[in-house]
Amino acid sequence: MKIAIVDDKPYYVEAFELVLEDAGHEVLPVCVKERFYADSLRRIAEFAPDLVLLDHDLGILGKTGQDVAEALSIPKERIIGTSSSPQAYCGRKFPAKALLKMSSARQALLEVIR
């Protein structure tokens, strides 16, 4: 499965990338930064992922994962929302197939992408 990982924190991107590649997935790691926002959107669109691990709060220019999903027309069935915020908060603010807390263990990540 082709999976894009979109977050503003490189350590989360790298951790998810290692887990997913180890499980046999093709991964596009995208650490979103302000001056590269448009380039990040272009890279994700060109990769055409089957699934996107998308951080709720990107911490740049007031952008959220929902902004990225809308800009790329990604349906919620192809989004796994990630966040360190409570799931109840994110569920109201960020439509996604599933929500995954950043502190989730490796197995939880692999189960939620199935």
Short mmCIF file of N, CA and C in Angstrom, two decimals:
data_model
loop_
_atom_site.label_atom_id
_atom_site.label_comp_id
_atom_site.label_asym_id
_atom_site.label_seq_id
_atom_site.Cartn_x
_atom_site.Cartn_y
_atom_site.Cartn_z
N MET A 1 0.85 -1.17 0.00
CA MET A 1 0.00 0.00 0.00
C MET A 1 0.90 1.24 0.00
N LYS A 2 0.50 2.26 -0.75
CA LYS A 2 1.23 3.53 -0.78
C LYS A 2 0.66 4.45 0.31
N ILE A 3 1.53 4.86 1.23
CA ILE A 3 1.08 5.66 2.36
C ILE A 3 1.94 6.91 2.48
N ALA A 4 1.28 8.07 2.53
CA ALA A 4 1.98 9.34 2.79
C ALA A 4 1.86 9.65 4.27
N ILE A 5 2.95 10.11 4.86
CA ILE A 5 2.97 10.52 6.27
C ILE A 5 3.19 12.02 6.27
N VAL A 6 2.23 12.77 6.82
CA VAL A 6 2.30 14.23 6.78
C VAL A 6 2.24 14.77 8.21
N ASP A 7 3.32 15.41 8.63
CA ASP A 7 3.41 15.96 9.98
C ASP A 7 4.43 17.10 9.95
N ASP A 8 4.38 17.97 10.96
CA ASP A 8 5.37 19.05 11.04
C ASP A 8 6.54 18.68 11.95
N LYS A 9 6.48 17.52 12.56
CA LYS A 9 7.55 17.08 13.47
C LYS A 9 8.31 15.91 12.83
N PRO A 10 9.58 16.14 12.51
CA PRO A 10 10.35 15.10 11.80
C PRO A 10 10.46 13.78 12.56
N TYR A 11 10.49 13.81 13.89
CA TYR A 11 10.64 12.57 14.64
C TYR A 11 9.41 11.68 14.50
N TYR A 12 8.20 12.26 14.37
CA TYR A 12 7.01 11.45 14.14
C TYR A 12 7.02 10.87 12.73
N VAL A 13 7.41 11.70 11.76
CA VAL A 13 7.47 11.24 10.37
C VAL A 13 8.44 10.06 10.27
N GLU A 14 9.62 10.19 10.86
CA GLU A 14 10.63 9.13 10.78
C GLU A 14 10.17 7.86 11.50
N ALA A 15 9.54 8.01 12.65
CA ALA A 15 9.09 6.83 13.40
C ALA A 15 8.02 6.06 12.62
N PHE A 16 7.02 6.78 12.11
CA PHE A 16 5.97 6.13 11.33
C PHE A 16 6.55 5.51 10.06
N GLU A 17 7.49 6.20 9.43
CA GLU A 17 8.11 5.69 8.21
C GLU A 17 8.79 4.34 8.47
N LEU A 18 9.55 4.25 9.53
CA LEU A 18 10.24 2.99 9.86
C LEU A 18 9.27 1.84 10.07
N VAL A 19 8.22 2.10 10.83
CA VAL A 19 7.22 1.06 11.12
C VAL A 19 6.53 0.59 9.84
N LEU A 20 6.12 1.55 9.01
CA LEU A 20 5.36 1.21 7.81
C LEU A 20 6.23 0.54 6.74
N GLU A 21 7.45 1.03 6.56
CA GLU A 21 8.34 0.38 5.59
C GLU A 21 8.69 -1.03 6.04
N ASP A 22 8.90 -1.21 7.34
CA ASP A 22 9.20 -2.53 7.88
C ASP A 22 8.04 -3.50 7.63
N ALA A 23 6.82 -2.96 7.56
CA ALA A 23 5.63 -3.79 7.30
C ALA A 23 5.40 -3.98 5.80
N GLY A 24 6.29 -3.44 4.96
CA GLY A 24 6.21 -3.67 3.52
C GLY A 24 5.47 -2.62 2.71
N HIS A 25 5.17 -1.48 3.31
CA HIS A 25 4.44 -0.43 2.59
C HIS A 25 5.41 0.52 1.89
N GLU A 26 4.95 1.10 0.79
CA GLU A 26 5.70 2.15 0.10
C GLU A 26 5.31 3.47 0.77
N VAL A 27 6.30 4.21 1.25
CA VAL A 27 6.02 5.37 2.08
C VAL A 27 6.59 6.65 1.50
N LEU A 28 5.81 7.73 1.58
CA LEU A 28 6.29 9.07 1.25
C LEU A 28 6.30 9.87 2.55
N PRO A 29 7.49 10.15 3.11
CA PRO A 29 7.55 10.97 4.32
C PRO A 29 7.52 12.45 3.95
N VAL A 30 6.62 13.20 4.56
CA VAL A 30 6.51 14.64 4.28
C VAL A 30 6.49 15.40 5.60
N CYS A 31 7.60 16.09 5.87
CA CYS A 31 7.66 16.95 7.05
C CYS A 31 7.33 18.36 6.58
N VAL A 32 6.12 18.80 6.87
CA VAL A 32 5.60 20.07 6.35
C VAL A 32 6.20 21.24 7.11
N LYS A 33 6.77 22.17 6.38
CA LYS A 33 7.30 23.41 6.93
C LYS A 33 6.70 24.58 6.15
N GLU A 34 6.63 25.75 6.77
CA GLU A 34 5.96 26.90 6.16
C GLU A 34 6.40 27.19 4.74
N ARG A 35 7.69 27.34 4.53
CA ARG A 35 8.12 27.77 3.20
C ARG A 35 8.05 26.67 2.15
N PHE A 36 7.79 25.44 2.58
CA PHE A 36 7.69 24.33 1.63
C PHE A 36 6.28 23.76 1.55
N TYR A 37 5.29 24.49 2.04
CA TYR A 37 3.91 23.98 2.08
C TYR A 37 3.41 23.60 0.69
N ALA A 38 3.55 24.49 -0.28
CA ALA A 38 3.06 24.21 -1.65
C ALA A 38 3.80 23.02 -2.25
N ASP A 39 5.11 22.93 -2.01
CA ASP A 39 5.89 21.81 -2.52
C ASP A 39 5.44 20.50 -1.87
N SER A 40 5.11 20.56 -0.58
CA SER A 40 4.62 19.36 0.11
C SER A 40 3.32 18.88 -0.51
N LEU A 41 2.41 19.80 -0.80
CA LEU A 41 1.14 19.43 -1.44
C LEU A 41 1.39 18.78 -2.80
N ARG A 42 2.31 19.34 -3.57
CA ARG A 42 2.63 18.81 -4.90
C ARG A 42 3.20 17.39 -4.78
N ARG A 43 4.12 17.17 -3.84
CA ARG A 43 4.72 15.84 -3.66
C ARG A 43 3.68 14.80 -3.29
N ILE A 44 2.76 15.16 -2.41
CA ILE A 44 1.71 14.22 -2.00
C ILE A 44 0.82 13.89 -3.19
N ALA A 45 0.42 14.90 -3.94
CA ALA A 45 -0.45 14.68 -5.11
C ALA A 45 0.24 13.77 -6.13
N GLU A 46 1.51 14.00 -6.40
CA GLU A 46 2.25 13.19 -7.37
C GLU A 46 2.41 11.74 -6.90
N PHE A 47 2.57 11.54 -5.61
CA PHE A 47 2.72 10.19 -5.04
C PHE A 47 1.42 9.40 -5.15
N ALA A 48 0.28 10.09 -5.13
CA ALA A 48 -1.05 9.47 -5.21
C ALA A 48 -1.21 8.33 -4.20
N PRO A 49 -1.16 8.66 -2.91
CA PRO A 49 -1.22 7.62 -1.89
C PRO A 49 -2.58 6.95 -1.78
N ASP A 50 -2.55 5.69 -1.35
CA ASP A 50 -3.78 4.96 -1.04
C ASP A 50 -4.32 5.40 0.31
N LEU A 51 -3.41 5.84 1.17
CA LEU A 51 -3.76 6.23 2.53
C LEU A 51 -2.82 7.35 2.96
N VAL A 52 -3.34 8.27 3.79
CA VAL A 52 -2.52 9.38 4.29
C VAL A 52 -2.61 9.42 5.81
N LEU A 53 -1.46 9.31 6.48
CA LEU A 53 -1.38 9.58 7.91
C LEU A 53 -1.18 11.08 8.02
N LEU A 54 -2.16 11.77 8.56
CA LEU A 54 -2.19 13.22 8.47
C LEU A 54 -2.36 13.84 9.85
N ASP A 55 -1.37 14.64 10.25
CA ASP A 55 -1.42 15.30 11.55
C ASP A 55 -2.53 16.33 11.58
N HIS A 56 -3.26 16.36 12.68
CA HIS A 56 -4.36 17.32 12.84
C HIS A 56 -3.84 18.75 12.89
N ASP A 57 -2.82 19.01 13.69
CA ASP A 57 -2.30 20.37 13.88
C ASP A 57 -0.90 20.46 13.29
N LEU A 58 -0.80 21.04 12.11
CA LEU A 58 0.49 21.11 11.44
C LEU A 58 1.39 22.22 11.97
N GLY A 59 0.86 23.12 12.76
CA GLY A 59 1.69 24.14 13.39
C GLY A 59 2.32 25.13 12.43
N ILE A 60 1.79 25.26 11.22
CA ILE A 60 2.33 26.23 10.26
C ILE A 60 1.22 27.07 9.67
N LEU A 61 1.44 28.33 9.60
CA LEU A 61 0.49 29.25 8.94
C LEU A 61 -0.95 29.00 9.35
N GLY A 62 -1.16 28.46 10.53
CA GLY A 62 -2.52 28.15 10.96
C GLY A 62 -3.15 27.00 10.20
N LYS A 63 -2.35 26.21 9.50
CA LYS A 63 -2.87 25.10 8.69
C LYS A 63 -3.11 23.86 9.56
N THR A 64 -4.11 23.09 9.16
CA THR A 64 -4.41 21.83 9.82
C THR A 64 -4.36 20.70 8.79
N GLY A 65 -4.44 19.49 9.29
CA GLY A 65 -4.52 18.35 8.38
C GLY A 65 -5.75 18.43 7.50
N GLN A 66 -6.81 18.98 8.03
CA GLN A 66 -8.03 19.12 7.24
C GLN A 66 -7.80 20.06 6.05
N ASP A 67 -6.99 21.10 6.24
CA ASP A 67 -6.66 22.00 5.13
C ASP A 67 -5.93 21.25 4.02
N VAL A 68 -5.00 20.39 4.41
CA VAL A 68 -4.26 19.58 3.43
C VAL A 68 -5.22 18.64 2.71
N ALA A 69 -6.07 17.96 3.46
CA ALA A 69 -7.04 17.03 2.86
C ALA A 69 -7.95 17.73 1.87
N GLU A 70 -8.42 18.92 2.23
CA GLU A 70 -9.29 19.67 1.33
C GLU A 70 -8.54 20.17 0.10
N ALA A 71 -7.30 20.65 0.28
CA ALA A 71 -6.51 21.14 -0.84
C ALA A 71 -6.23 20.05 -1.86
N LEU A 72 -6.10 18.81 -1.39
CA LEU A 72 -5.79 17.68 -2.27
C LEU A 72 -7.00 16.81 -2.59
N SER A 73 -8.17 17.21 -2.10
CA SER A 73 -9.41 16.44 -2.31
C SER A 73 -9.26 14.98 -1.88
N ILE A 74 -8.68 14.78 -0.71
CA ILE A 74 -8.50 13.43 -0.18
C ILE A 74 -9.76 13.05 0.59
N PRO A 75 -10.45 11.99 0.19
CA PRO A 75 -11.66 11.58 0.93
C PRO A 75 -11.30 11.05 2.31
N LYS A 76 -12.21 11.24 3.26
CA LYS A 76 -11.92 10.85 4.64
C LYS A 76 -11.65 9.35 4.79
N GLU A 77 -12.14 8.54 3.88
CA GLU A 77 -11.89 7.10 3.93
C GLU A 77 -10.41 6.77 3.69
N ARG A 78 -9.65 7.72 3.16
CA ARG A 78 -8.23 7.49 2.89
C ARG A 78 -7.33 8.23 3.88
N ILE A 79 -7.92 8.76 4.97
CA ILE A 79 -7.15 9.52 5.94
C ILE A 79 -7.15 8.82 7.30
N ILE A 80 -5.97 8.70 7.87
CA ILE A 80 -5.82 8.32 9.27
C ILE A 80 -5.31 9.58 9.95
N GLY A 81 -6.13 10.18 10.78
CA GLY A 81 -5.72 11.39 11.48
C GLY A 81 -4.80 11.03 12.63
N THR A 82 -3.75 11.82 12.80
CA THR A 82 -2.84 11.63 13.93
C THR A 82 -2.80 12.91 14.75
N SER A 83 -2.66 12.75 16.05
CA SER A 83 -2.65 13.92 16.92
C SER A 83 -2.22 13.55 18.32
N SER A 84 -1.69 14.54 19.02
CA SER A 84 -1.43 14.35 20.45
C SER A 84 -2.57 14.93 21.26
N SER A 85 -3.54 15.56 20.58
CA SER A 85 -4.74 16.09 21.24
C SER A 85 -5.71 14.95 21.54
N PRO A 86 -6.63 15.16 22.47
CA PRO A 86 -7.63 14.12 22.75
C PRO A 86 -8.43 13.74 21.50
N GLN A 87 -8.73 12.46 21.36
CA GLN A 87 -9.45 11.99 20.17
C GLN A 87 -10.83 12.60 20.05
N ALA A 88 -11.50 12.86 21.15
CA ALA A 88 -12.84 13.46 21.08
C ALA A 88 -12.77 14.83 20.42
N TYR A 89 -11.74 15.61 20.73
CA TYR A 89 -11.56 16.93 20.12
C TYR A 89 -11.29 16.79 18.63
N CYS A 90 -10.36 15.93 18.28
CA CYS A 90 -9.99 15.77 16.88
C CYS A 90 -11.13 15.21 16.05
N GLY A 91 -11.90 14.31 16.61
CA GLY A 91 -13.01 13.71 15.88
C GLY A 91 -14.04 14.73 15.45
N ARG A 92 -14.23 15.76 16.26
CA ARG A 92 -15.18 16.82 15.90
C ARG A 92 -14.59 17.76 14.87
N LYS A 93 -13.29 17.94 14.89
CA LYS A 93 -12.63 18.93 14.05
C LYS A 93 -12.03 18.37 12.77
N PHE A 94 -11.87 17.06 12.69
CA PHE A 94 -11.06 16.48 11.62
C PHE A 94 -11.67 15.17 11.15
N PRO A 95 -12.47 15.20 10.10
CA PRO A 95 -13.06 13.95 9.61
C PRO A 95 -11.98 13.03 9.03
N ALA A 96 -11.98 11.79 9.48
CA ALA A 96 -11.00 10.82 9.02
C ALA A 96 -11.56 9.42 9.21
N LYS A 97 -10.98 8.46 8.51
CA LYS A 97 -11.36 7.05 8.65
C LYS A 97 -11.13 6.60 10.08
N ALA A 98 -10.03 7.05 10.67
CA ALA A 98 -9.68 6.70 12.05
C ALA A 98 -8.78 7.78 12.61
N LEU A 99 -8.70 7.84 13.93
CA LEU A 99 -7.80 8.77 14.61
C LEU A 99 -6.82 7.97 15.45
N LEU A 100 -5.57 8.35 15.38
CA LEU A 100 -4.51 7.63 16.07
C LEU A 100 -3.73 8.61 16.94
N LYS A 101 -3.67 8.33 18.23
CA LYS A 101 -2.86 9.17 19.12
C LYS A 101 -1.39 8.93 18.83
N MET A 102 -0.61 10.01 18.87
CA MET A 102 0.81 9.90 18.58
C MET A 102 1.52 8.91 19.50
N SER A 103 0.99 8.71 20.67
CA SER A 103 1.63 7.80 21.63
C SER A 103 1.27 6.34 21.37
N SER A 104 0.48 6.07 20.33
CA SER A 104 0.05 4.69 20.04
C SER A 104 1.24 3.80 19.73
N ALA A 105 1.10 2.57 20.12
CA ALA A 105 2.16 1.59 19.88
C ALA A 105 2.18 1.16 18.42
N ARG A 106 3.26 0.53 18.04
CA ARG A 106 3.46 0.05 16.67
C ARG A 106 2.28 -0.79 16.19
N GLN A 107 1.83 -1.71 17.00
CA GLN A 107 0.74 -2.61 16.59
C GLN A 107 -0.54 -1.85 16.32
N ALA A 108 -0.84 -0.82 17.12
CA ALA A 108 -2.05 -0.02 16.90
C ALA A 108 -2.00 0.66 15.54
N LEU A 109 -0.83 1.16 15.15
CA LEU A 109 -0.68 1.79 13.84
C LEU A 109 -0.95 0.78 12.74
N LEU A 110 -0.36 -0.38 12.82
CA LEU A 110 -0.54 -1.40 11.78
C LEU A 110 -1.98 -1.89 11.71
N GLU A 111 -2.66 -1.97 12.84
CA GLU A 111 -4.06 -2.40 12.84
C GLU A 111 -4.97 -1.36 12.21
N VAL A 112 -4.72 -0.08 12.48
CA VAL A 112 -5.62 0.95 12.01
C VAL A 112 -5.51 1.19 10.50
N ILE A 113 -4.36 0.86 9.88
CA ILE A 113 -4.24 1.07 8.43
C ILE A 113 -4.84 -0.06 7.62
N ARG A 114 -5.19 -1.16 8.24
CA ARG A 114 -5.76 -2.30 7.50
C ARG A 114 -7.15 -2.02 7.04
#
